[in-house]
Coordinates of C-alpha atoms in Angstrom, one line a residue:
X281 CA -3.4 7.5 -13.3
X282 CA -1.9 10.9 -13.6
X283 CA -5.2 12.7 -11.9
X284 CA -4.0 12.2 -8.5
X285 CA -6.4 15.1 -6.7
X286 CA -9.5 17.3 -8.2
X287 CA -9.0 19.7 -6.2
X288 CA -13.1 20.9 -6.8
X289 CA -12.6 20.2 -10.3
X290 CA -10.8 23.9 -10.3
X291 CA -7.9 24.1 -12.9
X292 CA -4.7 23.6 -11.0
X293 CA -2.1 25.9 -13.0
X294 CA 0.9 26.3 -10.2
X295 CA -0.2 30.1 -9.5
X296 CA -2.5 31.7 -6.8
X297 CA -4.2 29.3 -5.1
X298 CA -5.3 26.9 -7.8
X299 CA -2.9 23.6 -6.4
X300 CA -3.2 20.6 -4.6
X301 CA -1.7 20.3 -1.1
X302 CA -1.7 16.4 -1.4
X303 CA 1.6 15.0 0.3
X304 CA 2.4 11.3 0.2
X305 CA 5.2 9.6 2.5
X306 CA 6.1 5.9 2.8
X307 CA 7.1 4.2 6.1
X308 CA 9.0 0.7 6.3
X309 CA 9.4 -1.0 9.2
X310 CA 11.2 -4.4 10.3
X311 CA 10.9 -5.9 14.2
X312 CA 12.1 -8.6 16.6
X313 CA 12.1 -9.5 19.5
X314 CA 13.4 -11.7 22.0
X315 CA 12.3 -12.8 25.8
X316 CA 14.0 -14.7 28.6
X317 CA 13.2 -16.0 31.4
X318 CA 15.8 -18.6 33.8
X319 CA 13.9 -20.2 36.9
X320 CA 11.6 -17.6 37.5
X321 CA 14.0 -15.3 38.8
X322 CA 16.3 -13.9 35.6
X323 CA 14.6 -11.9 33.1
X324 CA 15.9 -10.4 30.0
X325 CA 13.6 -9.2 26.9
X326 CA 15.7 -7.5 23.5
X327 CA 14.5 -5.7 20.8
X328 CA 15.6 -4.6 17.5
X329 CA 13.4 -2.2 15.2
X330 CA 14.5 -0.4 11.7
X331 CA 12.4 2.1 10.0
X332 CA 13.1 3.6 6.9
X333 CA 10.9 7.1 6.2
X334 CA 10.7 8.9 2.6
X335 CA 11.2 12.7 4.6
X336 CA 14.6 12.2 5.5
X337 CA 17.7 11.9 2.8
X338 CA 18.2 9.4 0.9
X339 CA 20.8 8.2 2.8
X340 CA 19.8 8.6 5.8
X341 CA 16.5 7.3 5.4
X342 CA 17.0 4.6 7.4
X343 CA 16.9 3.8 11.7
X344 CA 18.3 1.3 13.9
X345 CA 16.3 1.4 17.8
X346 CA 18.1 -1.3 19.9
X347 CA 16.4 -1.8 23.6
X348 CA 17.1 -3.9 26.7
X349 CA 15.5 -4.2 29.9
X350 CA 16.6 -6.8 32.6
X351 CA 15.1 -8.0 36.0
X352 CA 15.5 -10.0 39.0
X353 CA 12.6 -11.6 41.1
X354 CA 14.2 -11.5 44.3
X355 CA 11.3 -12.8 45.8
X356 CA 12.3 -16.2 44.3
X357 CA 15.7 -16.4 46.0
X358 CA 16.3 -18.5 48.9
X359 CA 17.0 -15.5 51.7
X360 CA 13.4 -14.0 51.1
X361 CA 11.3 -17.1 50.2
X362 CA 10.0 -17.5 53.6
X363 CA 9.6 -13.5 54.5
X364 CA 5.3 -13.5 54.6
X365 CA 5.0 -10.0 54.2
X366 CA 6.5 -10.2 50.8
X367 CA 4.6 -11.7 48.0
X368 CA 6.8 -10.1 45.2
X369 CA 9.6 -8.1 44.9
X370 CA 11.5 -7.6 41.3
X371 CA 13.8 -4.9 40.1
X372 CA 14.8 -3.7 36.8
X373 CA 16.3 -1.6 34.9
X374 CA 16.1 -0.8 30.8
X375 CA 17.9 0.9 27.9
X376 CA 16.1 1.7 25.1
X377 CA 16.2 3.9 21.9
X378 CA 13.4 5.5 19.6
X379 CA 13.0 7.6 16.7
X380 CA 10.8 10.7 15.5
X381 CA 9.8 11.6 11.6
X382 CA 6.9 13.7 12.9
X383 CA 8.5 16.1 10.5
X384 CA 7.1 17.7 7.0
X385 CA 6.7 14.9 4.0
X386 CA 9.0 17.0 1.9
X387 CA 11.5 18.5 4.6
X388 CA 14.7 17.4 2.8
X389 CA 14.4 18.2 -0.5
X390 CA 14.0 22.0 -1.8
X391 CA 10.4 22.3 -2.8
X392 CA 9.0 25.1 -4.8
X393 CA 6.8 28.0 -3.7
X394 CA 4.9 30.7 -5.7
X395 CA 6.3 34.1 -5.4
X396 CA 5.8 37.1 -7.7
X397 CA 8.6 39.0 -9.2
X398 CA 8.4 42.7 -11.0
X399 CA 10.8 42.7 -14.5
X400 CA 10.8 46.9 -14.4
X401 CA 9.2 49.1 -16.3
X402 CA 6.6 51.5 -16.1
X403 CA 3.9 49.9 -15.7
X404 CA 5.4 47.9 -12.7
X405 CA 3.5 44.4 -13.5
X406 CA 4.5 41.4 -11.7
X407 CA 5.2 38.3 -12.9
X408 CA 4.0 35.3 -10.5
X409 CA 5.9 32.1 -10.8
X410 CA 7.4 29.5 -8.9
X411 CA 11.0 29.4 -6.8
X412 CA 12.9 27.2 -4.2
X413 CA 11.1 28.1 -0.9
X414 CA 14.1 26.7 1.5
X415 CA 17.5 24.8 1.0
X416 CA 17.9 20.8 1.0
X417 CA 19.6 18.9 3.4
X418 CA 20.0 15.6 2.3
X419 CA 21.8 15.0 5.4
X420 CA 18.9 15.0 7.6
X421 CA 18.0 12.0 10.2
X422 CA 15.9 10.7 12.6
X423 CA 15.3 12.2 15.7
X424 CA 16.7 10.0 18.3
X425 CA 15.2 9.6 22.1
X426 CA 17.1 7.3 24.4
X427 CA 16.0 6.4 28.1
X428 CA 17.6 4.2 30.9
X429 CA 15.1 3.2 33.6
X430 CA 15.2 1.6 36.8
X431 CA 12.5 0.7 39.0
X432 CA 11.4 -1.6 41.4
X433 CA 7.7 -3.7 42.0
X434 CA 6.7 -4.8 45.1
X435 CA 3.5 -6.4 46.7
X436 CA 2.8 -6.9 50.2
X437 CA 0.3 -9.5 52.2
X438 CA -1.1 -11.4 49.4
X439 CA -0.8 -8.5 47.0
X440 CA -3.2 -6.2 48.9
X441 CA -0.8 -3.6 49.3
X442 CA 1.6 -2.7 45.7
X443 CA 4.1 -0.5 45.1
X444 CA 6.0 0.4 41.7
X445 CA 8.7 3.0 41.6
X446 CA 10.5 4.5 38.6
X447 CA 13.7 6.7 38.1
X448 CA 14.4 7.5 34.2
X449 CA 16.5 9.8 31.8
X450 CA 15.3 10.6 28.9
X451 CA 17.7 12.3 26.3
X452 CA 16.5 13.3 22.8
X453 CA 19.5 14.0 20.4
X454 CA 19.3 15.3 17.0
X455 CA 16.2 17.2 17.5
X456 CA 15.0 19.6 14.1
X457 CA 15.9 23.6 14.5
X458 CA 15.8 26.1 12.2
X459 CA 19.4 27.5 12.0
X460 CA 20.5 31.2 9.9
X461 CA 21.5 30.6 6.8
X462 CA 23.3 33.9 5.3
X463 CA 20.3 36.0 3.4
X464 CA 23.2 36.3 0.4
X465 CA 21.5 32.4 -0.2
X466 CA 17.8 33.8 -0.7
X467 CA 17.0 31.7 2.5
X468 CA 16.5 33.2 5.9
X469 CA 17.1 29.3 7.8
X470 CA 17.8 25.8 7.2
X471 CA 16.3 22.8 9.1
X472 CA 18.9 20.5 10.7
X473 CA 19.3 17.7 13.4
X474 CA 21.0 19.6 16.3
X475 CA 18.9 20.1 19.1
X476 CA 19.3 17.9 22.4
X477 CA 16.5 17.9 25.3
X478 CA 16.7 16.2 28.4
X479 CA 14.0 14.9 30.8
X480 CA 14.5 13.7 34.0
X481 CA 12.2 11.8 36.8
X482 CA 10.2 9.7 38.5
X483 CA 7.0 8.0 39.2
X484 CA 5.3 6.3 42.1
X485 CA 2.1 4.1 41.9
X486 CA 0.5 2.5 44.8
X487 CA -2.1 0.6 44.8
X488 CA -4.1 -1.4 47.7
X489 CA -7.1 -3.5 48.4
X490 CA -8.3 -1.8 51.9
X491 CA -11.4 -3.9 52.3
X492 CA -12.8 -7.3 51.5
X493 CA -15.9 -9.1 51.7
X494 CA -19.4 -7.9 51.7
X495 CA -18.1 -4.3 51.5
X496 CA -15.2 -3.7 49.5
X497 CA -12.6 -1.1 48.6
X498 CA -9.7 -0.4 46.8
X499 CA -7.6 1.9 46.1
X500 CA -5.3 3.3 43.2
X501 CA -2.5 6.4 43.6
X502 CA 0.1 7.9 41.3
X503 CA 2.6 10.8 41.5
X504 CA 4.8 11.9 39.1
X505 CA 8.1 14.4 38.7
X506 CA 9.6 15.7 35.9
X507 CA 12.3 18.0 35.5
X508 CA 13.4 19.2 31.3
X509 CA 16.0 21.8 30.0
X510 CA 17.6 22.1 26.7
X511 CA 21.1 21.0 26.7
X512 CA 22.0 21.9 23.1
X513 CA 20.9 24.4 20.7
X514 CA 22.5 25.8 16.9
X515 CA 26.3 27.0 17.2
X516 CA 26.0 30.7 18.9
X517 CA 22.3 30.2 19.6
X518 CA 22.7 30.7 23.5
X519 CA 18.8 31.6 23.8
X520 CA 15.6 31.4 20.9
X521 CA 13.1 33.4 21.4
X522 CA 10.0 32.3 20.5
X523 CA 8.2 34.4 17.6
X524 CA 4.5 34.9 18.8
X525 CA 1.4 36.3 16.4
X526 CA 1.0 39.4 19.0
X527 CA 4.2 41.8 19.8
X528 CA 7.3 40.5 21.3
X529 CA 8.0 37.1 22.0
X530 CA 7.0 35.7 25.3
X531 CA 8.6 32.3 26.0
X532 CA 12.1 31.2 24.8
X533 CA 14.5 27.8 24.0
X534 CA 17.9 28.3 26.6
X535 CA 20.1 26.3 27.2
X536 CA 20.1 25.2 30.9
X537 CA 16.5 25.9 31.6
X538 CA 13.3 23.9 30.9
X539 CA 11.8 24.4 27.7
X540 CA 9.7 27.2 26.2
X541 CA 10.6 29.7 29.6
X542 CA 8.2 31.9 29.9
X543 CA 10.4 35.5 29.7
X544 CA 8.8 38.5 30.1
X545 CA 9.0 42.3 32.2
X546 CA 8.4 41.6 36.1
X547 CA 5.6 43.7 37.4
X548 CA 6.5 45.1 41.0
X549 CA 3.4 46.8 42.4
X550 CA 2.0 50.0 41.4
X551 CA 3.9 53.5 40.2
X552 CA 3.3 56.1 43.2
X553 CA 4.2 60.1 42.5
X554 CA 6.5 59.5 45.0
X555 CA 8.3 56.7 42.6
X556 CA 8.0 58.8 39.4
X557 CA 9.7 61.6 41.4
X558 CA 12.3 59.8 43.1
X559 CA 13.2 58.7 39.2
X560 CA 11.7 55.0 38.6
X561 CA 12.1 53.5 35.3
X562 CA 8.9 53.8 33.1
X563 CA 7.8 52.2 30.5
X564 CA 6.4 55.0 27.8
X565 CA 4.4 57.4 29.4
X566 CA 3.4 55.6 32.6
X567 CA 1.8 57.6 35.5
X568 CA 0.7 57.4 39.3
X569 CA -1.4 54.5 39.5
X570 CA 0.2 52.3 36.3
X571 CA 2.6 49.3 37.0
X572 CA 5.6 49.4 38.7
X573 CA 7.8 47.2 36.6
X574 CA 11.7 45.7 36.9
X575 CA 14.2 47.8 35.1
X576 CA 16.5 44.5 35.4
X577 CA 18.9 45.7 32.9
X578 CA 19.4 48.9 35.0
X579 CA 19.2 51.5 31.3
X580 CA 16.7 53.9 33.7
X581 CA 13.4 52.8 31.2
X582 CA 11.7 49.7 30.6
X583 CA 11.5 47.7 27.7
X584 CA 11.3 44.3 26.0
X585 CA 15.2 44.0 26.7
X586 CA 13.9 44.0 30.4
X587 CA 12.6 40.9 30.2
X588 CA 13.7 38.1 32.2
X589 CA 12.8 34.3 33.2
X590 CA 9.8 34.4 35.2
X591 CA 8.8 30.9 35.3
X592 CA 8.2 28.0 33.2
X593 CA 4.8 26.3 31.8
X594 CA 5.6 22.2 32.9
X595 CA 4.4 20.9 36.3
X596 CA 6.4 19.5 38.6
X597 CA 4.0 17.4 39.7
X598 CA 1.1 15.5 38.4
X599 CA -0.8 13.1 40.6
X600 CA -4.4 11.4 39.8
X601 CA -6.5 8.8 42.7
X602 CA -9.1 6.7 42.6
X603 CA -11.3 5.0 45.2
X604 CA -13.6 2.4 44.2
X605 CA -16.1 0.9 46.9
X606 CA -18.3 -2.1 46.5
X607 CA -21.7 -3.3 48.6
X608 CA -24.2 -6.4 48.0
X609 CA -24.4 -5.3 43.6
X610 CA -23.9 -1.3 44.3
X611 CA -20.3 0.3 42.8
X612 CA -19.5 3.5 43.5
X613 CA -16.1 4.7 42.1
X614 CA -14.6 8.6 41.8
X615 CA -10.8 9.9 40.4
X616 CA -9.3 13.3 41.5
X617 CA -6.9 14.4 39.3
X618 CA -4.1 17.2 39.4
X619 CA -0.9 19.1 39.0
X620 CA 1.3 21.6 40.9
X621 CA 4.4 23.5 40.2
X622 CA 4.1 25.2 36.7
X623 CA 2.7 28.2 35.6
X624 CA 0.4 29.9 32.3
X625 CA 1.0 32.4 30.3
X626 CA -2.5 33.8 28.8
X627 CA -2.9 36.1 26.1
X628 CA -7.0 35.9 26.5
X629 CA -5.8 37.0 30.0
X630 CA -5.1 40.0 28.1
X631 CA -7.9 41.0 26.7
X632 CA -10.2 40.0 30.1
X633 CA -7.9 40.3 33.0
X634 CA -5.1 43.0 31.5
X635 CA -3.2 45.4 33.6
X636 CA -4.9 48.9 32.9
X637 CA -8.5 47.8 31.1
X638 CA -10.8 50.7 30.3
X639 CA -13.5 50.8 32.8
X640 CA -15.9 50.7 29.2
X641 CA -14.6 47.0 28.6
X642 CA -16.1 44.0 30.5
X643 CA -13.9 42.8 33.5
X644 CA -13.0 40.5 35.7
X645 CA -14.5 41.4 39.5
X646 CA -10.7 41.0 40.9
X647 CA -10.6 44.7 39.3
X648 CA -12.9 46.2 41.9
X649 CA -9.6 46.3 43.7
X650 CA -7.1 48.3 41.0
X651 CA -5.6 51.3 42.3
X652 CA -8.1 54.3 41.9
X653 CA -6.0 57.2 43.8
X654 CA -2.9 57.9 46.0
X655 CA -5.4 57.8 49.1
X656 CA -7.5 54.8 47.9
X657 CA -4.4 52.3 45.9
X658 CA -6.9 49.0 45.7
X659 CA -4.8 46.0 46.3
X660 CA -1.2 47.3 45.3
X661 CA -1.8 44.5 42.0
X662 CA -3.9 45.9 39.7
X663 CA -3.2 49.2 38.0
X664 CA -5.8 51.8 37.4
X665 CA -8.7 52.1 34.9
X666 CA -7.5 53.7 31.8
X667 CA -3.3 53.5 31.6
X668 CA -1.3 56.0 29.6
X669 CA 1.0 53.2 28.5
X670 CA 1.5 50.5 26.3
X671 CA 1.0 46.1 26.6
X672 CA 4.3 45.4 27.4
X673 CA 4.3 41.4 28.4
X674 CA 4.7 41.0 31.8
X675 CA 3.9 38.8 35.1
X676 CA 0.8 40.6 35.4
X677 CA -0.8 37.5 32.2
X678 CA 1.1 34.9 34.5
X679 CA -0.8 32.2 36.1
X680 CA -0.4 29.4 38.3
X681 CA -1.9 26.2 36.3
X682 CA -2.3 24.6 39.5
X683 CA -5.4 22.9 39.9
X684 CA -7.5 19.8 40.9
X685 CA -10.5 18.5 39.0
X686 CA -12.9 15.1 40.2
X687 CA -12.5 13.8 36.5
X688 CA -15.2 11.4 37.4
X689 CA -18.1 10.0 40.2
X690 CA -19.7 6.8 38.9
X691 CA -22.4 5.0 40.9
X692 CA -24.0 1.7 39.5
X693 CA -25.9 -1.3 40.5
X694 CA -25.6 -5.1 39.3
X695 CA -29.3 -6.1 38.0
X696 CA -27.8 -9.2 36.8
X697 CA -29.5 -10.6 40.3
X698 CA -32.7 -9.8 39.6
X699 CA -32.5 -11.1 35.1
X700 CA -32.9 -14.7 34.6
X701 CA -29.4 -15.9 33.0
X702 CA -31.5 -16.8 30.4
X703 CA -32.3 -13.2 29.5
X704 CA -28.7 -11.8 30.3
X705 CA -25.2 -13.1 31.7
X706 CA -25.2 -9.4 33.6
X707 CA -27.0 -6.3 33.5
X708 CA -25.4 -3.0 34.8
X709 CA -26.9 0.0 35.1
X710 CA -25.0 3.5 36.3
X711 CA -25.3 7.0 35.9
X712 CA -21.6 9.0 35.4
X713 CA -20.7 12.4 36.2
X714 CA -17.7 14.1 34.6
X715 CA -16.0 17.3 35.3
X716 CA -18.5 18.2 37.6
X717 CA -16.2 19.6 41.2
X718 CA -12.8 21.7 40.8
X719 CA -10.6 24.1 42.1
X720 CA -7.9 26.4 40.4
X721 CA -6.7 29.9 40.5
X722 CA -6.8 30.1 36.6
X723 CA -8.0 33.9 36.2
X724 CA -6.9 34.8 33.1
X725 CA -8.9 32.0 31.3
X726 CA -11.2 28.8 31.1
X727 CA -8.8 26.3 31.5
X728 CA -5.3 25.8 33.7
X729 CA -4.4 22.0 31.0
X730 CA -4.9 24.5 28.1
X731 CA -3.2 22.9 25.4
X732 CA -2.9 25.7 22.7
X733 CA -0.1 26.9 20.7
X734 CA 1.7 30.4 19.6
X735 CA 0.4 29.7 16.0
X736 CA 4.4 29.3 15.4
X737 CA 4.8 26.7 13.3
X738 CA 8.4 26.1 14.3
X739 CA 8.1 26.2 17.7
X740 CA 5.0 24.9 20.0
X741 CA 4.8 26.8 23.7
X742 CA 2.7 26.2 26.3
X743 CA 0.4 29.5 25.5
X744 CA -3.7 30.1 26.3
X745 CA -5.0 31.9 23.5
X746 CA -8.4 31.0 25.0
X747 CA -8.4 27.4 25.5
X748 CA -11.9 25.9 25.5
X749 CA -12.6 24.6 29.0
X750 CA -13.7 21.1 30.1
X751 CA -17.4 20.5 29.5
X752 CA -19.0 19.1 32.2
X753 CA -21.3 15.7 31.3
X754 CA -23.6 13.3 32.9
X755 CA -24.3 9.9 31.9
X756 CA -26.7 7.6 32.1
X757 CA -25.7 4.1 31.1
X758 CA -26.3 0.5 30.8
X759 CA -24.5 -2.8 30.7
X760 CA -25.9 -5.4 28.9
X761 CA -23.5 -8.9 28.5
X762 CA -25.3 -11.8 26.9

């Protein structure tokens, strides 16, 4: 029982790489719910749950999260019962709390790391051993989310039209952030509950039965809008620059701004000789034909201090629409989905669509419109092929994340009418195509909806390091019901 892992039968010495990475955690939960309805008009639902997690401090392991919702079915009131167009009308409101324990298994206690230490002497031999690698925090506790939601559900004309609308405000408090501690402690930072983020927005859903009979047509549409902002960081931290795996950080957490706002130097066309003669601010040894950047701080030179917030990665609107048609055993459906109002910062684009890409390397076709000479300046956006400067992070690698895609198209036929019920209750054959069509303006990568990160274990930011494209699939299927 004392041997918890074999680790490929290697010697677990606690030094080098021969040690176990197995972790253990415990979660215990209690849950209760009450539902009440009076006369079918007045609705109440209440719940409470208590969760205990071994990932938090000994005195803060348990969190209690209540929720309550109220509903009023107005359509059952006497003053609306005889309003024929209204099938159902309900107002609702809710308040709920939820917790998050998605952190490391031993975040509240000091764990040991492997370090080298020199005891001096002419030989300079390093001794390998173990030492605490973080500060203990017995007060570490659950992250908490509080959500207010107000909504309305409306059905019209015998439910041929259904509308649902919601407005919500979600506040996430006690978020875990690494805050700096005095280096004399032997550590660089400490994990504490101190961050706060707010999301608010609305959601709209519309379902319709447009045609009924031999030919039927139904439609589903949804649209949502969300605004996100940082409310609070650690004391003294007005801004946290999210460290990147390459060069200067390009996204930030800043109070009052959306999470992971894109923070880079803004490009403003191409440098001309007249700009240089006029004393324009330059990055390094730029010459005519190189990008011209905005000197945000006015110090006469371009460097990392000229970075500014240029965009935010979260789309303002997401939407989708599904249509389904049925006629004499045939069914045909398709869904289109998309988003608008966001941006994506591509470090893959830095390689394939960067300013001053070498003419010896592969490049996108849009490089044909680059700067060639003062007499042939191109489109005024792309710089010359061989530049004389570094690669400061700038808006040249910033792209719109707007897109729409036909997520699926399905054509099916019900063979059940041709097959005796003794053999099968239902038989349907279908063919489906997924992600066959779409449009976006993301030249710096393969998928504007890419979900990958900055390789930063502390903060996750919306940056594309080369996300895979969506696969196009063609599926032939058969449904049998017995």
